[in-house]
XYZ file of C-alpha atoms in Angstrom:
407
model
C 41.260 -40.638 -12.720
C 38.995 -39.825 -9.768
C 39.570 -36.379 -8.280
C 38.458 -35.832 -4.683
C 37.159 -32.282 -4.306
C 37.567 -30.984 -0.770
C 35.920 -28.003 0.869
C 38.342 -25.064 0.660
C 38.788 -22.733 3.605
C 36.797 -19.509 3.116
C 38.691 -17.832 5.964
C 40.927 -18.432 8.962
C 38.250 -18.756 11.626
C 35.830 -20.894 9.570
C 35.888 -24.611 10.420
C 32.846 -25.864 8.498
C 30.399 -24.850 5.812
C 26.877 -25.897 4.917
C 25.765 -27.064 1.484
C 23.076 -24.500 0.661
C 22.300 -25.566 -2.933
C 23.750 -28.020 -5.399
C 23.807 -26.370 -8.826
C 24.402 -29.733 -10.556
C 22.972 -33.240 -10.200
C 24.711 -36.511 -9.393
C 26.129 -37.884 -12.630
C 26.260 -34.554 -14.483
C 29.234 -33.644 -16.608
C 30.837 -30.449 -15.267
C 33.406 -28.122 -16.750
C 36.457 -26.879 -14.861
C 35.689 -23.691 -12.866
C 31.927 -24.203 -13.334
C 29.980 -23.282 -10.191
C 28.691 -26.591 -8.816
C 27.325 -25.531 -5.413
C 26.538 -22.617 -3.142
C 27.933 -23.074 0.358
C 27.094 -21.085 3.476
C 29.700 -20.220 6.052
C 28.916 -18.272 9.195
C 30.038 -15.126 7.383
C 29.045 -15.392 3.734
C 27.498 -17.490 0.971
C 30.095 -18.534 -1.583
C 30.136 -20.466 -4.847
C 32.139 -23.693 -5.087
C 33.814 -24.082 -8.515
C 34.687 -27.444 -10.072
C 38.418 -28.134 -9.910
C 38.397 -30.180 -13.125
C 36.124 -31.321 -15.948
C 34.380 -34.693 -15.715
C 31.428 -36.659 -14.336
C 30.533 -35.573 -10.809
C 29.459 -37.745 -7.888
C 27.996 -35.842 -4.951
C 29.076 -36.827 -1.430
C 26.879 -34.510 0.614
C 23.234 -33.501 0.660
C 21.799 -30.000 0.673
C 21.708 -28.806 4.274
C 24.655 -30.965 5.376
C 27.378 -29.334 7.461
C 30.759 -30.276 5.969
C 34.109 -29.675 7.651
C 36.680 -27.585 5.815
C 39.028 -30.048 4.082
C 36.424 -32.843 3.862
C 35.586 -34.466 0.530
C 32.391 -32.960 -0.850
C 32.271 -34.636 -4.273
C 34.197 -36.800 -6.715
C 34.982 -35.900 -10.327
C 35.854 -38.605 -12.857
C 38.272 -36.669 -15.048
C 38.676 -39.592 -17.485
C 35.002 -39.552 -18.459
C 34.274 -38.321 -21.968
C 32.117 -35.270 -22.380
C 28.651 -36.318 -23.587
C 27.113 -34.684 -26.642
C 25.435 -31.416 -25.675
C 22.217 -32.104 -27.596
C 21.125 -35.295 -25.841
C 20.810 -34.085 -22.243
C 19.056 -30.893 -23.342
C 16.594 -32.868 -25.470
C 15.803 -35.194 -22.591
C 15.095 -32.310 -20.217
C 12.889 -30.584 -22.777
C 11.027 -33.794 -23.524
C 10.219 -34.331 -19.864
C 9.049 -30.768 -19.244
C 5.648 -31.063 -21.017
C 4.794 -34.123 -18.902
C 5.326 -32.134 -15.729
C 3.154 -29.364 -17.122
C 0.417 -31.844 -18.042
C 0.362 -33.205 -14.499
C 0.088 -29.712 -13.071
C -2.852 -28.938 -15.371
C -4.665 -32.179 -14.585
C -4.277 -31.947 -10.804
C -7.111 -29.479 -10.122
C -9.616 -31.759 -11.947
C -9.169 -34.418 -9.275
C -10.953 -32.498 -6.517
C -14.210 -30.775 -7.518
C -15.392 -30.788 -3.907
C -17.234 -27.470 -3.787
C -19.465 -28.295 -6.779
C -20.291 -31.724 -5.362
C -21.122 -30.226 -1.968
C -23.629 -27.817 -3.422
C -25.204 -30.530 -5.556
C -25.725 -33.023 -2.739
C -26.804 -30.616 0.001
C -28.601 -28.294 -2.405
C -29.245 -25.259 -0.181
C -32.218 -23.184 -1.184
C -31.419 -19.888 -2.958
C -32.290 -17.915 0.191
C -30.121 -20.227 2.332
C -27.220 -19.995 -0.116
C -27.305 -16.186 0.029
C -27.187 -16.188 3.836
C -24.339 -18.730 3.901
C -22.357 -16.663 1.403
C -22.798 -13.568 3.563
C -21.530 -15.493 6.600
C -18.729 -17.036 4.518
C -19.828 -20.543 5.563
C -19.440 -23.546 3.259
C -22.620 -25.671 2.840
C -20.541 -28.757 3.684
C -20.293 -27.449 7.246
C -24.090 -27.416 7.697
C -26.418 -30.358 8.401
C -29.647 -29.665 6.517
C -32.989 -30.346 8.228
C -35.064 -30.123 5.089
C -36.270 -32.976 2.939
C -33.423 -35.165 1.737
C -30.935 -33.188 3.848
C -31.675 -29.927 2.052
C -30.357 -26.809 3.816
C -33.226 -24.487 4.606
C -33.249 -20.751 5.212
C -33.694 -21.442 8.920
C -30.623 -23.725 8.901
C -28.591 -20.905 7.321
C -29.879 -18.284 9.777
C -28.970 -20.482 12.760
C -25.541 -21.448 11.385
C -22.631 -20.062 13.393
C -19.119 -19.790 11.876
C -16.577 -22.000 13.654
C -14.860 -20.122 16.537
C -16.558 -16.949 15.285
C -14.055 -16.579 12.403
C -14.582 -16.723 8.632
C -13.834 -20.014 6.888
C -12.526 -20.778 3.449
C -9.112 -19.057 3.712
C -5.808 -20.891 3.333
C -3.997 -21.907 6.529
C -0.839 -23.495 5.180
C 2.615 -23.200 6.671
C 6.116 -24.144 5.638
C 9.111 -25.073 7.777
C 12.575 -24.511 6.291
C 16.005 -24.674 7.855
C 17.781 -21.370 8.359
C 21.049 -21.081 6.460
C 24.285 -21.148 8.425
C 24.793 -17.479 7.565
C 21.315 -16.541 8.832
C 21.806 -18.568 12.035
C 25.147 -16.872 12.686
C 23.655 -13.433 12.065
C 20.907 -14.278 14.559
C 23.472 -15.373 17.157
C 25.468 -12.186 16.715
C 22.425 -9.957 16.987
C 21.360 -11.638 20.223
C 24.931 -11.457 21.529
C 25.107 -7.755 20.688
C 21.952 -7.106 22.704
C 22.998 -9.308 25.634
C 26.726 -8.617 25.872
C 26.974 -4.880 25.210
C 25.640 -1.865 27.069
C 23.958 -0.580 23.927
C 22.359 2.853 23.837
C 21.080 4.939 20.921
C 21.223 8.710 20.524
C 19.371 10.622 17.799
C 19.651 13.844 15.867
C 18.238 15.422 12.725
C 20.059 16.688 9.671
C 18.902 19.490 7.377
C 19.840 18.076 3.950
C 19.243 21.342 2.047
C 22.902 22.048 1.245
C 23.639 18.466 0.202
C 20.610 18.559 -2.101
C 21.874 21.810 -3.609
C 25.398 20.459 -4.189
C 24.094 17.274 -5.771
C 21.725 19.203 -8.026
C 24.584 21.453 -9.188
C 27.304 18.849 -9.703
C 25.761 15.390 -10.117
C 25.582 15.557 -13.931
C 29.178 16.694 -14.274
C 30.241 14.063 -11.723
C 28.429 11.363 -13.704
C 29.950 12.520 -17.008
C 33.479 12.698 -15.575
C 33.559 9.547 -13.430
C 30.664 7.384 -14.629
C 29.304 7.286 -11.066
C 26.281 8.699 -9.283
C 26.866 11.296 -6.584
C 24.830 9.802 -3.751
C 24.340 10.449 -0.065
C 26.781 7.716 0.991
C 29.898 9.624 -0.049
C 28.810 12.638 2.033
C 27.972 10.438 5.021
C 31.178 8.422 4.757
C 33.293 11.577 4.647
C 31.349 13.043 7.592
C 31.712 9.819 9.605
C 35.465 9.406 9.035
C 35.999 13.035 10.079
C 33.932 12.521 13.241
C 35.762 9.265 14.053
C 39.068 11.138 13.975
C 37.609 13.790 16.295
C 36.184 11.164 18.680
C 38.490 8.109 18.426
C 36.713 6.168 21.195
C 33.839 5.597 18.747
C 36.402 3.958 16.426
C 37.656 1.544 19.091
C 36.468 -1.746 20.550
C 36.788 -3.897 23.673
C 38.856 -7.075 23.729
C 38.521 -8.678 27.151
C 39.845 -6.114 29.615
C 41.625 -4.043 26.969
C 40.601 -1.325 24.557
C 41.830 -1.484 20.967
C 42.021 1.928 19.266
C 42.515 2.264 15.514
C 44.178 5.084 13.601
C 42.345 4.077 10.405
C 38.655 3.959 9.489
C 37.465 0.726 7.892
C 33.795 1.489 7.279
C 31.361 -1.422 7.033
C 28.422 -0.608 4.747
C 25.238 -2.635 5.125
C 23.911 -3.696 1.692
C 21.101 -6.014 0.665
C 22.216 -9.134 -1.210
C 20.411 -12.177 -2.639
C 21.050 -14.101 0.593
C 20.052 -11.246 2.893
C 21.957 -8.462 4.604
C 25.696 -8.281 3.937
C 28.210 -5.835 5.373
C 31.269 -5.390 3.118
C 34.054 -3.092 4.262
C 35.618 0.017 2.723
C 39.263 -0.114 3.805
C 40.938 3.133 4.913
C 37.838 5.121 4.028
C 39.425 8.218 5.569
C 41.789 8.370 2.561
C 39.073 8.063 -0.098
C 37.781 11.006 -2.105
C 34.109 11.439 -2.993
C 34.785 9.599 -6.244
C 36.683 6.882 -4.388
C 33.839 6.270 -1.933
C 31.202 6.084 -4.662
C 33.350 3.726 -6.754
C 34.098 1.411 -3.831
C 30.464 1.257 -2.688
C 29.350 0.429 -6.230
C 32.015 -2.285 -6.540
C 31.114 -3.922 -3.238
C 27.355 -3.698 -3.869
C 27.715 -5.377 -7.281
C 29.861 -8.159 -5.818
C 27.332 -8.723 -3.031
C 24.432 -8.770 -5.517
C 26.229 -11.251 -7.796
C 27.222 -13.534 -4.915
C 30.959 -12.876 -5.467
C 31.703 -11.139 -2.174
C 34.433 -12.842 -0.148
C 34.782 -13.334 3.591
C 37.834 -11.070 3.664
C 35.775 -8.257 2.123
C 33.250 -8.497 4.976
C 35.538 -8.728 7.991
C 37.592 -6.234 9.944
C 35.437 -3.098 9.893
C 35.829 -0.579 12.699
C 32.474 1.234 12.309
C 29.240 0.577 10.376
C 26.863 2.759 8.362
C 23.387 1.331 7.719
C 20.996 3.043 5.315
C 17.460 1.951 6.156
C 16.190 5.021 4.361
C 16.372 3.263 0.998
C 13.519 1.059 2.234
C 11.518 4.002 3.584
C 12.490 3.806 7.268
C 11.772 7.022 9.184
C 13.630 6.097 12.385
C 15.275 3.032 13.904
C 17.705 1.895 16.585
C 20.380 -0.010 14.629
C 22.143 -2.903 16.362
C 25.910 -2.778 16.833
C 27.936 -5.073 14.570
C 30.282 -6.822 17.086
C 33.091 -6.396 17.925
C 32.597 -2.825 16.735
C 31.404 -0.238 19.232
C 29.219 1.972 17.049
C 26.825 2.035 14.092
C 25.196 5.008 12.360
C 21.673 4.572 11.025
C 20.555 6.693 8.073
C 16.848 7.088 7.291
C 14.562 8.526 4.655
C 14.516 12.208 3.808
C 11.165 13.918 4.343
C 10.123 17.551 3.970
C 9.511 18.800 7.517
C 8.950 22.170 9.167
C 12.062 23.444 10.933
C 13.137 26.745 12.455
C 15.845 28.568 10.508
C 16.923 32.102 11.489
C 13.820 32.462 13.631
C 11.488 31.509 10.796
C 9.544 28.294 10.222
C 10.551 26.845 6.839
C 10.066 23.546 5.037
C 13.301 21.606 4.545
C 14.400 18.085 3.571
C 15.249 16.477 6.910
C 16.787 13.123 7.779
C 16.755 11.603 11.254
C 20.036 9.895 12.133
C 20.712 7.436 14.962
C 23.955 6.360 16.599
C 23.874 3.110 18.559
C 26.978 2.664 20.684
C 28.493 0.460 23.374
C 28.353 2.497 26.584
C 31.056 0.302 28.151
C 33.653 2.075 26.018
C 31.906 5.182 24.647
C 30.610 7.807 27.078
C 27.780 10.238 26.460
C 30.123 13.099 25.631
C 31.817 11.110 22.868
C 28.605 9.643 21.458
C 26.679 12.929 21.367
C 29.749 14.873 20.216
C 30.327 12.380 17.403
C 26.739 12.650 16.151
C 26.783 16.448 16.369
C 30.034 16.459 14.358
C 28.357 14.326 11.690
C 25.366 16.690 11.649
C 27.577 19.794 11.347
C 29.527 18.342 8.425
C 26.395 17.259 6.564
C 24.678 20.603 7.039
C 27.736 22.513 5.800
C 29.380 20.064 3.383
C 30.847 22.665 1.040
C 33.085 24.128 3.745
C 33.678 21.220 6.122
C 33.869 18.236 3.745
C 34.998 19.973 0.542
C 37.303 22.657 1.922
C 35.304 25.409 0.254
C 36.049 24.037 -3.230
C 33.404 21.516 -4.349
C 34.826 21.189 -7.891
C 38.239 20.218 -6.561
C 36.752 17.821 -3.978
C 34.662 16.152 -6.670
C 37.675 16.056 -9.041
C 35.810 17.955 -11.759
């Protein structure tokens, strides 16, 4: 029996996908639920599992755009499973041949040695050419038998005044559908929103102290690290409730306001930046935030994140600090109206109680759509975040850190 495998729908708004990578070859025997391909949609990269066991016949090439519901491959379910030893032996037998070819290839082009032998620059000329980084092949010798003389080397001028001998290769590859869609959205965000960025700084001293005091107990009790993201998420959801315009978005000529906080968290995955969503983050405890971020990050890293897990956020937090960023102007994630950028923590001199002290300081940035968020709301929101982070024990933990951390 021949089974026609069709492209499943990754989400409501997705009409086509792109074959990013075939994980099997035409004619391979595949097992049911085995991942046979990675497909890119405009929102995520997903694995395509085999619907049955059998011999597979591919009906699309890598890079092809395939409509949702179209046949992407055939599986002959009546085909017997071949013995496992034979295919493996064949692959292993062919591997040394490929290695031998790779080893032999450099022997085919001993151009530099031949060049020196035929043009034979004098020792003095060779030294000058080496200093100028000029290959003898680029010089016409005026000495006997075409020999390059010292005078030839002195008069030699590097082409275009630049050193020679370096590689100048290039490679052209097609952007994935996901990367192209991200690019479109970034350009749209810049062109279609009145985006502004406001900045502030946060003294992280009290957060550092709380983490130092409770992180071991938190790890022992919950099996999770007590990171910055739980503090920032709690501070952001509080500020969004104080300034609801930052948690709203424009739809045509209408404003949509939300009474919940679905926080998109930018994480780095194998296919690039992904932004999974923590649903109803305002209801999560410190433990709940850390657990959800860990779950989503692992799913993104393993390529298991779904489209539904990356859509519907109302506000985004991006942590460029993990890569060492000091300051940035993050781009809004449409149709959201705001994004908070976190950065690295650096010891800096600040004034505290009239005295200059050294403290761990983080610069934070809020990019927002000025069409819907005014200066009062944007600045007030960021100040509210700053206040909560600088006094987390009282504002975020209600004066009882052990209870807030469920210890």
